[in-house]
Amino acid sequence: MEESLVIRVVGLFAIFLIGIVGVTLPFILSKYTPNGVYDWRIHAAALFGAGVLASASLVHLFQDAVEGFQDAGEDGYPYTGLIVLFSALLMLGIETAATMVLYGNASAADAERNIKPHACMDLEHSQHNTELADVTQSSSENLLDNSKSVPVPGEEKSRDAEDGKADIERNSSKVKKEKKGLLSLVILSLALYIHSVILGFSFGAQTDDSATVGLLIAIVAHKGFAGFALGVSALEAFGEGRGLKAKLLSLCVFVFATPVGIAAGIGYEESVDDTNTRSYQLTTSVLTAISSGMLLYIVFMEMLPKTFNVDFISRHSTFQNLVFLAMLILGAGLMSMLAIWT
């Protein structure tokens, strides 16, 4: 058995084990942190992984695709950038369609009625309401004070109705939060599945020993963090005690995606006489660029917005927010350093 094939077979099992560790670690850590999956330390670790994935997309995969197109003689047009752009837009289209399925969308007539073309009108109404509230505040307080001692007919029914309305609003908010978490999990899972299969295929079809080792190091370095991000997303979508079947299905598909891609790549390499043909180089370059674009999308549209937003930042201390930023930069920096040797 040739050396490169041995490396690829060993790599298949190593990547499989790394994937298992990555997806199960959030479930283990959430048991020992005060706030479960929402603990700030777990978010910091997830941001380290986001930095690793961002670097894998832009520093490793993007450049590999550029070099592949150059080797195939297609260096007169920036095909890599074009493919990365449209693969990211494809993910946006998929997320938009999934959002409409989960949340529904307004009819054309309702959408027209909801449009407010004059923002100043909203401001005027707001100011008018504020002034009206100021004028009536004192009289309202007096009326409330006087009414406390006087039983109002139907008051208990009114209070029950208000409590029921509050419960409905809380349940509606909970459902929306669960749908948002499910949507994020679906998009993240889809992108990581495709990325894992493509990367596994490229690794499995590799015949050069040094290139095989370099690609193996790069895959192992970010496979675990991709699994960690997916595990966190699964916990956020379903919670720790719910959606067990959906979580297992999502995580198992991810764990097996890269090994399946590697096996397909090995089978392809064994079935052809030469993997240095122009058609093969173009195919792998296109697939690598697609993978880069999808990773780029999930990092900057799915992972980072969860942390770097006004609500999240305002709920954490200055120290914690600095740690979040530092972990993101550290993950990107360390993964980028691997490009020196790979």
PDB file of N, CA and C in Angstrom, residues 192-283:
ATOM      1  N   LEU A 192     -21.895  23.241   6.756  1.00  0.00           N
ATOM      2  CA  LEU A 192     -20.806  22.395   7.257  1.00  0.00           C
ATOM      3  C   LEU A 192     -20.839  21.007   6.625  1.00  0.00           C
ATOM      4  N   TYR A 193     -22.017  20.475   6.327  1.00  0.00           N
ATOM      5  CA  TYR A 193     -22.099  19.181   5.647  1.00  0.00           C
ATOM      6  C   TYR A 193     -21.430  19.256   4.278  1.00  0.00           C
ATOM      7  N   ILE A 194     -21.843  20.240   3.499  1.00  0.00           N
ATOM      8  CA  ILE A 194     -21.300  20.384   2.145  1.00  0.00           C
ATOM      9  C   ILE A 194     -19.801  20.642   2.200  1.00  0.00           C
ATOM     10  N   HIS A 195     -19.401  21.533   3.101  1.00  0.00           N
ATOM     11  CA  HIS A 195     -17.973  21.840   3.264  1.00  0.00           C
ATOM     12  C   HIS A 195     -17.186  20.584   3.627  1.00  0.00           C
ATOM     13  N   SER A 196     -17.708  19.795   4.555  1.00  0.00           N
ATOM     14  CA  SER A 196     -16.999  18.601   5.018  1.00  0.00           C
ATOM     15  C   SER A 196     -16.848  17.564   3.914  1.00  0.00           C
ATOM     16  N   VAL A 197     -17.905  17.346   3.139  1.00  0.00           N
ATOM     17  CA  VAL A 197     -17.841  16.369   2.048  1.00  0.00           C
ATOM     18  C   VAL A 197     -16.839  16.816   0.989  1.00  0.00           C
ATOM     19  N   ILE A 198     -16.892  18.104   0.618  1.00  0.00           N
ATOM     20  CA  ILE A 198     -15.977  18.626  -0.406  1.00  0.00           C
ATOM     21  C   ILE A 198     -14.532  18.521   0.053  1.00  0.00           C
ATOM     22  N   LEU A 199     -14.280  18.940   1.293  1.00  0.00           N
ATOM     23  CA  LEU A 199     -12.914  18.901   1.809  1.00  0.00           C
ATOM     24  C   LEU A 199     -12.431  17.462   1.943  1.00  0.00           C
ATOM     25  N   GLY A 200     -13.326  16.573   2.383  1.00  0.00           N
ATOM     26  CA  GLY A 200     -12.965  15.166   2.487  1.00  0.00           C
ATOM     27  C   GLY A 200     -12.631  14.566   1.136  1.00  0.00           C
ATOM     28  N   PHE A 201     -13.398  14.924   0.108  1.00  0.00           N
ATOM     29  CA  PHE A 201     -13.131  14.429  -1.241  1.00  0.00           C
ATOM     30  C   PHE A 201     -11.765  14.905  -1.731  1.00  0.00           C
ATOM     31  N   SER A 202     -11.460  16.185  -1.508  1.00  0.00           N
ATOM     32  CA  SER A 202     -10.160  16.723  -1.934  1.00  0.00           C
ATOM     33  C   SER A 202      -9.017  16.004  -1.233  1.00  0.00           C
ATOM     34  N   PHE A 203      -9.205  15.721   0.057  1.00  0.00           N
ATOM     35  CA  PHE A 203      -8.172  15.008   0.815  1.00  0.00           C
ATOM     36  C   PHE A 203      -8.043  13.567   0.335  1.00  0.00           C
ATOM     37  N   GLY A 204      -9.166  12.901   0.113  1.00  0.00           N
ATOM     38  CA  GLY A 204      -9.134  11.505  -0.311  1.00  0.00           C
ATOM     39  C   GLY A 204      -8.524  11.303  -1.675  1.00  0.00           C
ATOM     40  N   ALA A 205      -8.673  12.291  -2.565  1.00  0.00           N
ATOM     41  CA  ALA A 205      -8.140  12.171  -3.927  1.00  0.00           C
ATOM     42  C   ALA A 205      -6.701  12.650  -4.036  1.00  0.00           C
ATOM     43  N   GLN A 206      -6.136  13.130  -2.920  1.00  0.00           N
ATOM     44  CA  GLN A 206      -4.768  13.655  -2.942  1.00  0.00           C
ATOM     45  C   GLN A 206      -3.756  12.508  -3.046  1.00  0.00           C
ATOM     46  N   THR A 207      -2.735  12.692  -3.873  1.00  0.00           N
ATOM     47  CA  THR A 207      -1.719  11.647  -4.054  1.00  0.00           C
ATOM     48  C   THR A 207      -0.332  12.089  -3.620  1.00  0.00           C
ATOM     49  N   ASP A 208      -0.095  13.390  -3.562  1.00  0.00           N
ATOM     50  CA  ASP A 208       1.210  13.889  -3.142  1.00  0.00           C
ATOM     51  C   ASP A 208       1.326  13.776  -1.624  1.00  0.00           C
ATOM     52  N   ASP A 209       2.418  13.141  -1.140  1.00  0.00           N
ATOM     53  CA  ASP A 209       2.560  12.875   0.291  1.00  0.00           C
ATOM     54  C   ASP A 209       2.580  14.150   1.131  1.00  0.00           C
ATOM     55  N   SER A 210       3.396  15.123   0.744  1.00  0.00           N
ATOM     56  CA  SER A 210       3.506  16.360   1.527  1.00  0.00           C
ATOM     57  C   SER A 210       2.193  17.138   1.518  1.00  0.00           C
ATOM     58  N   ALA A 211       1.532  17.182   0.358  1.00  0.00           N
ATOM     59  CA  ALA A 211       0.246  17.874   0.266  1.00  0.00           C
ATOM     60  C   ALA A 211      -0.816  17.160   1.101  1.00  0.00           C
ATOM     61  N   THR A 212      -0.751  15.828   1.132  1.00  0.00           N
ATOM     62  CA  THR A 212      -1.710  15.049   1.916  1.00  0.00           C
ATOM     63  C   THR A 212      -1.564  15.339   3.401  1.00  0.00           C
ATOM     64  N   VAL A 213      -0.314  15.365   3.884  1.00  0.00           N
ATOM     65  CA  VAL A 213      -0.059  15.655   5.301  1.00  0.00           C
ATOM     66  C   VAL A 213      -0.505  17.073   5.646  1.00  0.00           C
ATOM     67  N   GLY A 214      -0.176  18.027   4.784  1.00  0.00           N
ATOM     68  CA  GLY A 214      -0.561  19.411   5.031  1.00  0.00           C
ATOM     69  C   GLY A 214      -2.069  19.587   5.090  1.00  0.00           C
ATOM     70  N   LEU A 215      -2.779  18.937   4.170  1.00  0.00           N
ATOM     71  CA  LEU A 215      -4.238  19.038   4.148  1.00  0.00           C
ATOM     72  C   LEU A 215      -4.850  18.346   5.361  1.00  0.00           C
ATOM     73  N   LEU A 216      -4.252  17.237   5.778  1.00  0.00           N
ATOM     74  CA  LEU A 216      -4.740  16.535   6.964  1.00  0.00           C
ATOM     75  C   LEU A 216      -4.630  17.420   8.202  1.00  0.00           C
ATOM     76  N   ILE A 217      -3.492  18.098   8.350  1.00  0.00           N
ATOM     77  CA  ILE A 217      -3.301  19.002   9.496  1.00  0.00           C
ATOM     78  C   ILE A 217      -4.353  20.108   9.488  1.00  0.00           C
ATOM     79  N   ALA A 218      -4.596  20.677   8.316  1.00  0.00           N
ATOM     80  CA  ALA A 218      -5.575  21.763   8.203  1.00  0.00           C
ATOM     81  C   ALA A 218      -6.987  21.276   8.541  1.00  0.00           C
ATOM     82  N   ILE A 219      -7.341  20.077   8.073  1.00  0.00           N
ATOM     83  CA  ILE A 219      -8.684  19.548   8.340  1.00  0.00           C
ATOM     84  C   ILE A 219      -8.860  19.243   9.820  1.00  0.00           C
ATOM     85  N   VAL A 220      -7.868  18.560  10.404  1.00  0.00           N
ATOM     86  CA  VAL A 220      -7.948  18.216  11.825  1.00  0.00           C
ATOM     87  C   VAL A 220      -8.027  19.476  12.681  1.00  0.00           C
ATOM     88  N   ALA A 221      -7.286  20.519  12.272  1.00  0.00           N
ATOM     89  CA  ALA A 221      -7.230  21.749  13.058  1.00  0.00           C
ATOM     90  C   ALA A 221      -8.583  22.432  13.169  1.00  0.00           C
ATOM     91  N   HIS A 222      -9.392  22.354  12.117  1.00  0.00           N
ATOM     92  CA  HIS A 222     -10.662  23.087  12.195  1.00  0.00           C
ATOM     93  C   HIS A 222     -11.901  22.200  12.259  1.00  0.00           C
ATOM     94  N   LYS A 223     -11.742  20.890  12.055  1.00  0.00           N
ATOM     95  CA  LYS A 223     -12.899  19.990  12.119  1.00  0.00           C
ATOM     96  C   LYS A 223     -13.518  19.988  13.520  1.00  0.00           C
ATOM     97  N   GLY A 224     -12.665  19.914  14.533  1.00  0.00           N
ATOM     98  CA  GLY A 224     -13.165  19.896  15.903  1.00  0.00           C
ATOM     99  C   GLY A 224     -13.907  21.164  16.267  1.00  0.00           C
ATOM    100  N   PHE A 225     -13.384  22.314  15.829  1.00  0.00           N
ATOM    101  CA  PHE A 225     -14.029  23.588  16.156  1.00  0.00           C
ATOM    102  C   PHE A 225     -15.329  23.768  15.382  1.00  0.00           C
ATOM    103  N   ALA A 226     -15.374  23.247  14.162  1.00  0.00           N
ATOM    104  CA  ALA A 226     -16.633  23.273  13.413  1.00  0.00           C
ATOM    105  C   ALA A 226     -17.682  22.423  14.128  1.00  0.00           C
ATOM    106  N   GLY A 227     -17.263  21.259  14.624  1.00  0.00           N
ATOM    107  CA  GLY A 227     -18.170  20.412  15.386  1.00  0.00           C
ATOM    108  C   GLY A 227     -18.622  21.068  16.674  1.00  0.00           C
ATOM    109  N   PHE A 228     -17.712  21.782  17.333  1.00  0.00           N
ATOM    110  CA  PHE A 228     -18.056  22.498  18.564  1.00  0.00           C
ATOM    111  C   PHE A 228     -19.126  23.548  18.282  1.00  0.00           C
ATOM    112  N   ALA A 229     -18.940  24.312  17.204  1.00  0.00           N
ATOM    113  CA  ALA A 229     -19.922  25.341  16.835  1.00  0.00           C
ATOM    114  C   ALA A 229     -21.280  24.718  16.538  1.00  0.00           C
ATOM    115  N   LEU A 230     -21.277  23.570  15.872  1.00  0.00           N
ATOM    116  CA  LEU A 230     -22.533  22.891  15.551  1.00  0.00           C
ATOM    117  C   LEU A 230     -23.199  22.353  16.815  1.00  0.00           C
ATOM    118  N   GLY A 231     -22.392  21.836  17.745  1.00  0.00           N
ATOM    119  CA  GLY A 231     -22.944  21.348  19.009  1.00  0.00           C
ATOM    120  C   GLY A 231     -23.586  22.458  19.821  1.00  0.00           C
ATOM    121  N   VAL A 232     -22.932  23.618  19.873  1.00  0.00           N
ATOM    122  CA  VAL A 232     -23.495  24.777  20.578  1.00  0.00           C
ATOM    123  C   VAL A 232     -24.803  25.210  19.925  1.00  0.00           C
ATOM    124  N   SER A 233     -24.822  25.237  18.598  1.00  0.00           N
ATOM    125  CA  SER A 233     -26.030  25.631  17.871  1.00  0.00           C
ATOM    126  C   SER A 233     -27.176  24.653  18.135  1.00  0.00           C
ATOM    127  N   ALA A 234     -26.870  23.364  18.208  1.00  0.00           N
ATOM    128  CA  ALA A 234     -27.901  22.361  18.488  1.00  0.00           C
ATOM    129  C   ALA A 234     -28.474  22.540  19.886  1.00  0.00           C
ATOM    130  N   LEU A 235     -27.618  22.844  20.851  1.00  0.00           N
ATOM    131  CA  LEU A 235     -28.085  23.079  22.218  1.00  0.00           C
ATOM    132  C   LEU A 235     -28.949  24.330  22.298  1.00  0.00           C
ATOM    133  N   GLU A 236     -28.542  25.380  21.598  1.00  0.00           N
ATOM    134  CA  GLU A 236     -29.309  26.627  21.609  1.00  0.00           C
ATOM    135  C   GLU A 236     -30.658  26.457  20.917  1.00  0.00           C
ATOM    136  N   ALA A 237     -30.702  25.591  19.913  1.00  0.00           N
ATOM    137  CA  ALA A 237     -31.945  25.406  19.159  1.00  0.00           C
ATOM    138  C   ALA A 237     -32.971  24.591  19.935  1.00  0.00           C
ATOM    139  N   PHE A 238     -32.527  23.560  20.654  1.00  0.00           N
ATOM    140  CA  PHE A 238     -33.467  22.646  21.294  1.00  0.00           C
ATOM    141  C   PHE A 238     -33.383  22.630  22.817  1.00  0.00           C
ATOM    142  N   GLY A 239     -32.327  23.203  23.387  1.00  0.00           N
ATOM    143  CA  GLY A 239     -32.133  23.068  24.816  1.00  0.00           C
ATOM    144  C   GLY A 239     -31.433  21.756  25.124  1.00  0.00           C
ATOM    145  N   GLU A 240     -31.176  21.517  26.402  1.00  0.00           N
ATOM    146  CA  GLU A 240     -30.386  20.352  26.790  1.00  0.00           C
ATOM    147  C   GLU A 240     -31.215  19.070  26.852  1.00  0.00           C
ATOM    148  N   GLY A 241     -32.522  19.175  27.084  1.00  0.00           N
ATOM    149  CA  GLY A 241     -33.309  17.967  27.255  1.00  0.00           C
ATOM    150  C   GLY A 241     -34.349  17.730  26.189  1.00  0.00           C
ATOM    151  N   ARG A 242     -34.309  18.497  25.092  1.00  0.00           N
ATOM    152  CA  ARG A 242     -35.334  18.388  24.064  1.00  0.00           C
ATOM    153  C   ARG A 242     -34.702  18.159  22.695  1.00  0.00           C
ATOM    154  N   GLY A 243     -35.528  17.655  21.773  1.00  0.00           N
ATOM    155  CA  GLY A 243     -35.071  17.476  20.403  1.00  0.00           C
ATOM    156  C   GLY A 243     -33.905  16.523  20.270  1.00  0.00           C
ATOM    157  N   LEU A 244     -33.914  15.441  21.069  1.00  0.00           N
ATOM    158  CA  LEU A 244     -32.768  14.533  21.081  1.00  0.00           C
ATOM    159  C   LEU A 244     -32.538  13.904  19.712  1.00  0.00           C
ATOM    160  N   LYS A 245     -33.599  13.433  19.061  1.00  0.00           N
ATOM    161  CA  LYS A 245     -33.448  12.782  17.757  1.00  0.00           C
ATOM    162  C   LYS A 245     -32.905  13.748  16.712  1.00  0.00           C
ATOM    163  N   ALA A 246     -33.431  14.973  16.705  1.00  0.00           N
ATOM    164  CA  ALA A 246     -32.973  15.966  15.729  1.00  0.00           C
ATOM    165  C   ALA A 246     -31.508  16.317  15.960  1.00  0.00           C
ATOM    166  N   LYS A 247     -31.123  16.455  17.231  1.00  0.00           N
ATOM    167  CA  LYS A 247     -29.726  16.774  17.541  1.00  0.00           C
ATOM    168  C   LYS A 247     -28.804  15.634  17.125  1.00  0.00           C
ATOM    169  N   LEU A 248     -29.193  14.404  17.439  1.00  0.00           N
ATOM    170  CA  LEU A 248     -28.359  13.256  17.076  1.00  0.00           C
ATOM    171  C   LEU A 248     -28.213  13.134  15.567  1.00  0.00           C
ATOM    172  N   LEU A 249     -29.314  13.330  14.844  1.00  0.00           N
ATOM    173  CA  LEU A 249     -29.263  13.239  13.384  1.00  0.00           C
ATOM    174  C   LEU A 249     -28.335  14.304  12.817  1.00  0.00           C
ATOM    175  N   SER A 250     -28.494  15.536  13.284  1.00  0.00           N
ATOM    176  CA  SER A 250     -27.680  16.645  12.788  1.00  0.00           C
ATOM    177  C   SER A 250     -26.199  16.408  13.055  1.00  0.00           C
ATOM    178  N   LEU A 251     -25.871  15.999  14.271  1.00  0.00           N
ATOM    179  CA  LEU A 251     -24.470  15.835  14.651  1.00  0.00           C
ATOM    180  C   LEU A 251     -23.850  14.600  14.004  1.00  0.00           C
ATOM    181  N   CYS A 252     -24.615  13.522  13.877  1.00  0.00           N
ATOM    182  CA  CYS A 252     -24.079  12.306  13.251  1.00  0.00           C
ATOM    183  C   CYS A 252     -23.772  12.522  11.774  1.00  0.00           C
ATOM    184  N   VAL A 253     -24.662  13.234  11.085  1.00  0.00           N
ATOM    185  CA  VAL A 253     -24.409  13.522   9.668  1.00  0.00           C
ATOM    186  C   VAL A 253     -23.126  14.321   9.522  1.00  0.00           C
ATOM    187  N   PHE A 254     -22.909  15.294  10.418  1.00  0.00           N
ATOM    188  CA  PHE A 254     -21.683  16.095  10.358  1.00  0.00           C
ATOM    189  C   PHE A 254     -20.453  15.231  10.609  1.00  0.00           C
ATOM    190  N   VAL A 255     -20.505  14.383  11.630  1.00  0.00           N
ATOM    191  CA  VAL A 255     -19.357  13.545  11.984  1.00  0.00           C
ATOM    192  C   VAL A 255     -18.968  12.630  10.826  1.00  0.00           C
ATOM    193  N   PHE A 256     -19.964  12.088  10.119  1.00  0.00           N
ATOM    194  CA  PHE A 256     -19.684  11.145   9.036  1.00  0.00           C
ATOM    195  C   PHE A 256     -19.424  11.828   7.694  1.00  0.00           C
ATOM    196  N   ALA A 257     -19.707  13.136   7.593  1.00  0.00           N
ATOM    197  CA  ALA A 257     -19.622  13.811   6.293  1.00  0.00           C
ATOM    198  C   ALA A 257     -18.211  13.778   5.715  1.00  0.00           C
ATOM    199  N   THR A 258     -17.215  14.166   6.509  1.00  0.00           N
ATOM    200  CA  THR A 258     -15.841  14.192   6.002  1.00  0.00           C
ATOM    201  C   THR A 258     -15.317  12.792   5.682  1.00  0.00           C
ATOM    202  N   PRO A 259     -15.486  11.791   6.579  1.00  0.00           N
ATOM    203  CA  PRO A 259     -15.061  10.434   6.211  1.00  0.00           C
ATOM    204  C   PRO A 259     -15.719   9.917   4.936  1.00  0.00           C
ATOM    205  N   VAL A 260     -16.990  10.228   4.728  1.00  0.00           N
ATOM    206  CA  VAL A 260     -17.660   9.815   3.488  1.00  0.00           C
ATOM    207  C   VAL A 260     -17.006  10.491   2.289  1.00  0.00           C
ATOM    208  N   GLY A 261     -16.705  11.785   2.427  1.00  0.00           N
ATOM    209  CA  GLY A 261     -16.014  12.499   1.357  1.00  0.00           C
ATOM    210  C   GLY A 261     -14.636  11.924   1.082  1.00  0.00           C
ATOM    211  N   ILE A 262     -13.919  11.556   2.154  1.00  0.00           N
ATOM    212  CA  ILE A 262     -12.583  10.965   1.989  1.00  0.00           C
ATOM    213  C   ILE A 262     -12.681   9.633   1.252  1.00  0.00           C
ATOM    214  N   ALA A 263     -13.626   8.802   1.660  1.00  0.00           N
ATOM    215  CA  ALA A 263     -13.805   7.506   0.997  1.00  0.00           C
ATOM    216  C   ALA A 263     -14.133   7.691  -0.483  1.00  0.00           C
ATOM    217  N   ALA A 264     -14.979   8.675  -0.785  1.00  0.00           N
ATOM    218  CA  ALA A 264     -15.316   8.949  -2.187  1.00  0.00           C
ATOM    219  C   ALA A 264     -14.094   9.436  -2.950  1.00  0.00           C
ATOM    220  N   GLY A 265     -13.276  10.266  -2.305  1.00  0.00           N
ATOM    221  CA  GLY A 265     -12.061  10.765  -2.943  1.00  0.00           C
ATOM    222  C   GLY A 265     -11.055   9.662  -3.207  1.00  0.00           C
ATOM    223  N   ILE A 266     -10.899   8.755  -2.229  1.00  0.00           N
ATOM    224  CA  ILE A 266      -9.985   7.622  -2.416  1.00  0.00           C
ATOM    225  C   ILE A 266     -10.478   6.739  -3.562  1.00  0.00           C
ATOM    226  N   GLY A 267     -11.783   6.488  -3.586  1.00  0.00           N
ATOM    227  CA  GLY A 267     -12.343   5.682  -4.669  1.00  0.00           C
ATOM    228  C   GLY A 267     -12.142   6.325  -6.027  1.00  0.00           C
ATOM    229  N   TYR A 268     -12.305   7.638  -6.083  1.00  0.00           N
ATOM    230  CA  TYR A 268     -12.098   8.352  -7.349  1.00  0.00           C
ATOM    231  C   TYR A 268     -10.638   8.271  -7.774  1.00  0.00           C
ATOM    232  N   GLU A 269      -9.736   8.494  -6.824  1.00  0.00           N
ATOM    233  CA  GLU A 269      -8.300   8.479  -7.147  1.00  0.00           C
ATOM    234  C   GLU A 269      -7.859   7.105  -7.623  1.00  0.00           C
ATOM    235  N   GLU A 270      -8.420   6.052  -7.032  1.00  0.00           N
ATOM    236  CA  GLU A 270      -8.054   4.697  -7.422  1.00  0.00           C
ATOM    237  C   GLU A 270      -8.642   4.305  -8.780  1.00  0.00           C
ATOM    238  N   SER A 271      -9.701   4.998  -9.200  1.00  0.00           N
ATOM    239  CA  SER A 271     -10.384   4.622 -10.440  1.00  0.00           C
ATOM    240  C   SER A 271      -9.871   5.360 -11.671  1.00  0.00           C
ATOM    241  N   VAL A 272      -9.068   6.390 -11.484  1.00  0.00           N
ATOM    242  CA  VAL A 272      -8.553   7.148 -12.629  1.00  0.00           C
ATOM    243  C   VAL A 272      -7.044   6.959 -12.731  1.00  0.00           C
ATOM    244  N   ASP A 273      -6.538   7.153 -13.924  1.00  0.00           N
ATOM    245  CA  ASP A 273      -5.106   6.975 -14.153  1.00  0.00           C
ATOM    246  C   ASP A 273      -4.299   8.189 -13.708  1.00  0.00           C
ATOM    247  N   ASP A 274      -4.864   9.380 -13.842  1.00  0.00           N
ATOM    248  CA  ASP A 274      -4.114  10.598 -13.552  1.00  0.00           C
ATOM    249  C   ASP A 274      -5.045  11.633 -12.925  1.00  0.00           C
ATOM    250  N   THR A 275      -4.678  12.082 -11.718  1.00  0.00           N
ATOM    251  CA  THR A 275      -5.476  13.114 -11.051  1.00  0.00           C
ATOM    252  C   THR A 275      -4.925  14.512 -11.309  1.00  0.00           C
ATOM    253  N   ASN A 276      -3.950  14.625 -12.186  1.00  0.00           N
ATOM    254  CA  ASN A 276      -3.370  15.934 -12.510  1.00  0.00           C
ATOM    255  C   ASN A 276      -3.935  16.513 -13.807  1.00  0.00           C
ATOM    256  N   THR A 277      -5.032  15.952 -14.274  1.00  0.00           N
ATOM    257  CA  THR A 277      -5.643  16.465 -15.494  1.00  0.00           C
ATOM    258  C   THR A 277      -6.295  17.822 -15.235  1.00  0.00           C
ATOM    259  N   ARG A 278      -6.496  18.559 -16.310  1.00  0.00           N
ATOM    260  CA  ARG A 278      -7.083  19.890 -16.195  1.00  0.00           C
ATOM    261  C   ARG A 278      -8.516  19.819 -15.659  1.00  0.00           C
ATOM    262  N   SER A 279      -9.272  18.834 -16.102  1.00  0.00           N
ATOM    263  CA  SER A 279     -10.664  18.712 -15.655  1.00  0.00           C
ATOM    264  C   SER A 279     -10.737  18.442 -14.154  1.00  0.00           C
ATOM    265  N   TYR A 280      -9.828  17.594 -13.654  1.00  0.00           N
ATOM    266  CA  TYR A 280      -9.815  17.307 -12.222  1.00  0.00           C
ATOM    267  C   TYR A 280      -9.437  18.548 -11.428  1.00  0.00           C
ATOM    268  N   GLN A 281      -8.427  19.278 -11.881  1.00  0.00           N
ATOM    269  CA  GLN A 281      -8.004  20.488 -11.178  1.00  0.00           C
ATOM    270  C   GLN A 281      -9.110  21.532 -11.150  1.00  0.00           C
ATOM    271  N   LEU A 282      -9.829  21.677 -12.260  1.00  0.00           N
ATOM    272  CA  LEU A 282     -10.932  22.636 -12.299  1.00  0.00           C
ATOM    273  C   LEU A 282     -12.066  22.209 -11.365  1.00  0.00           C
ATOM    274  N   THR A 283     -12.356  20.910 -11.360  1.00  0.00           N
ATOM    275  CA  THR A 283     -13.443  20.413 -10.501  1.00  0.00           C
ATOM    276  C   THR A 283     -13.140  20.651  -9.032  1.00  0.00           C
TER     277      THR A 283
END
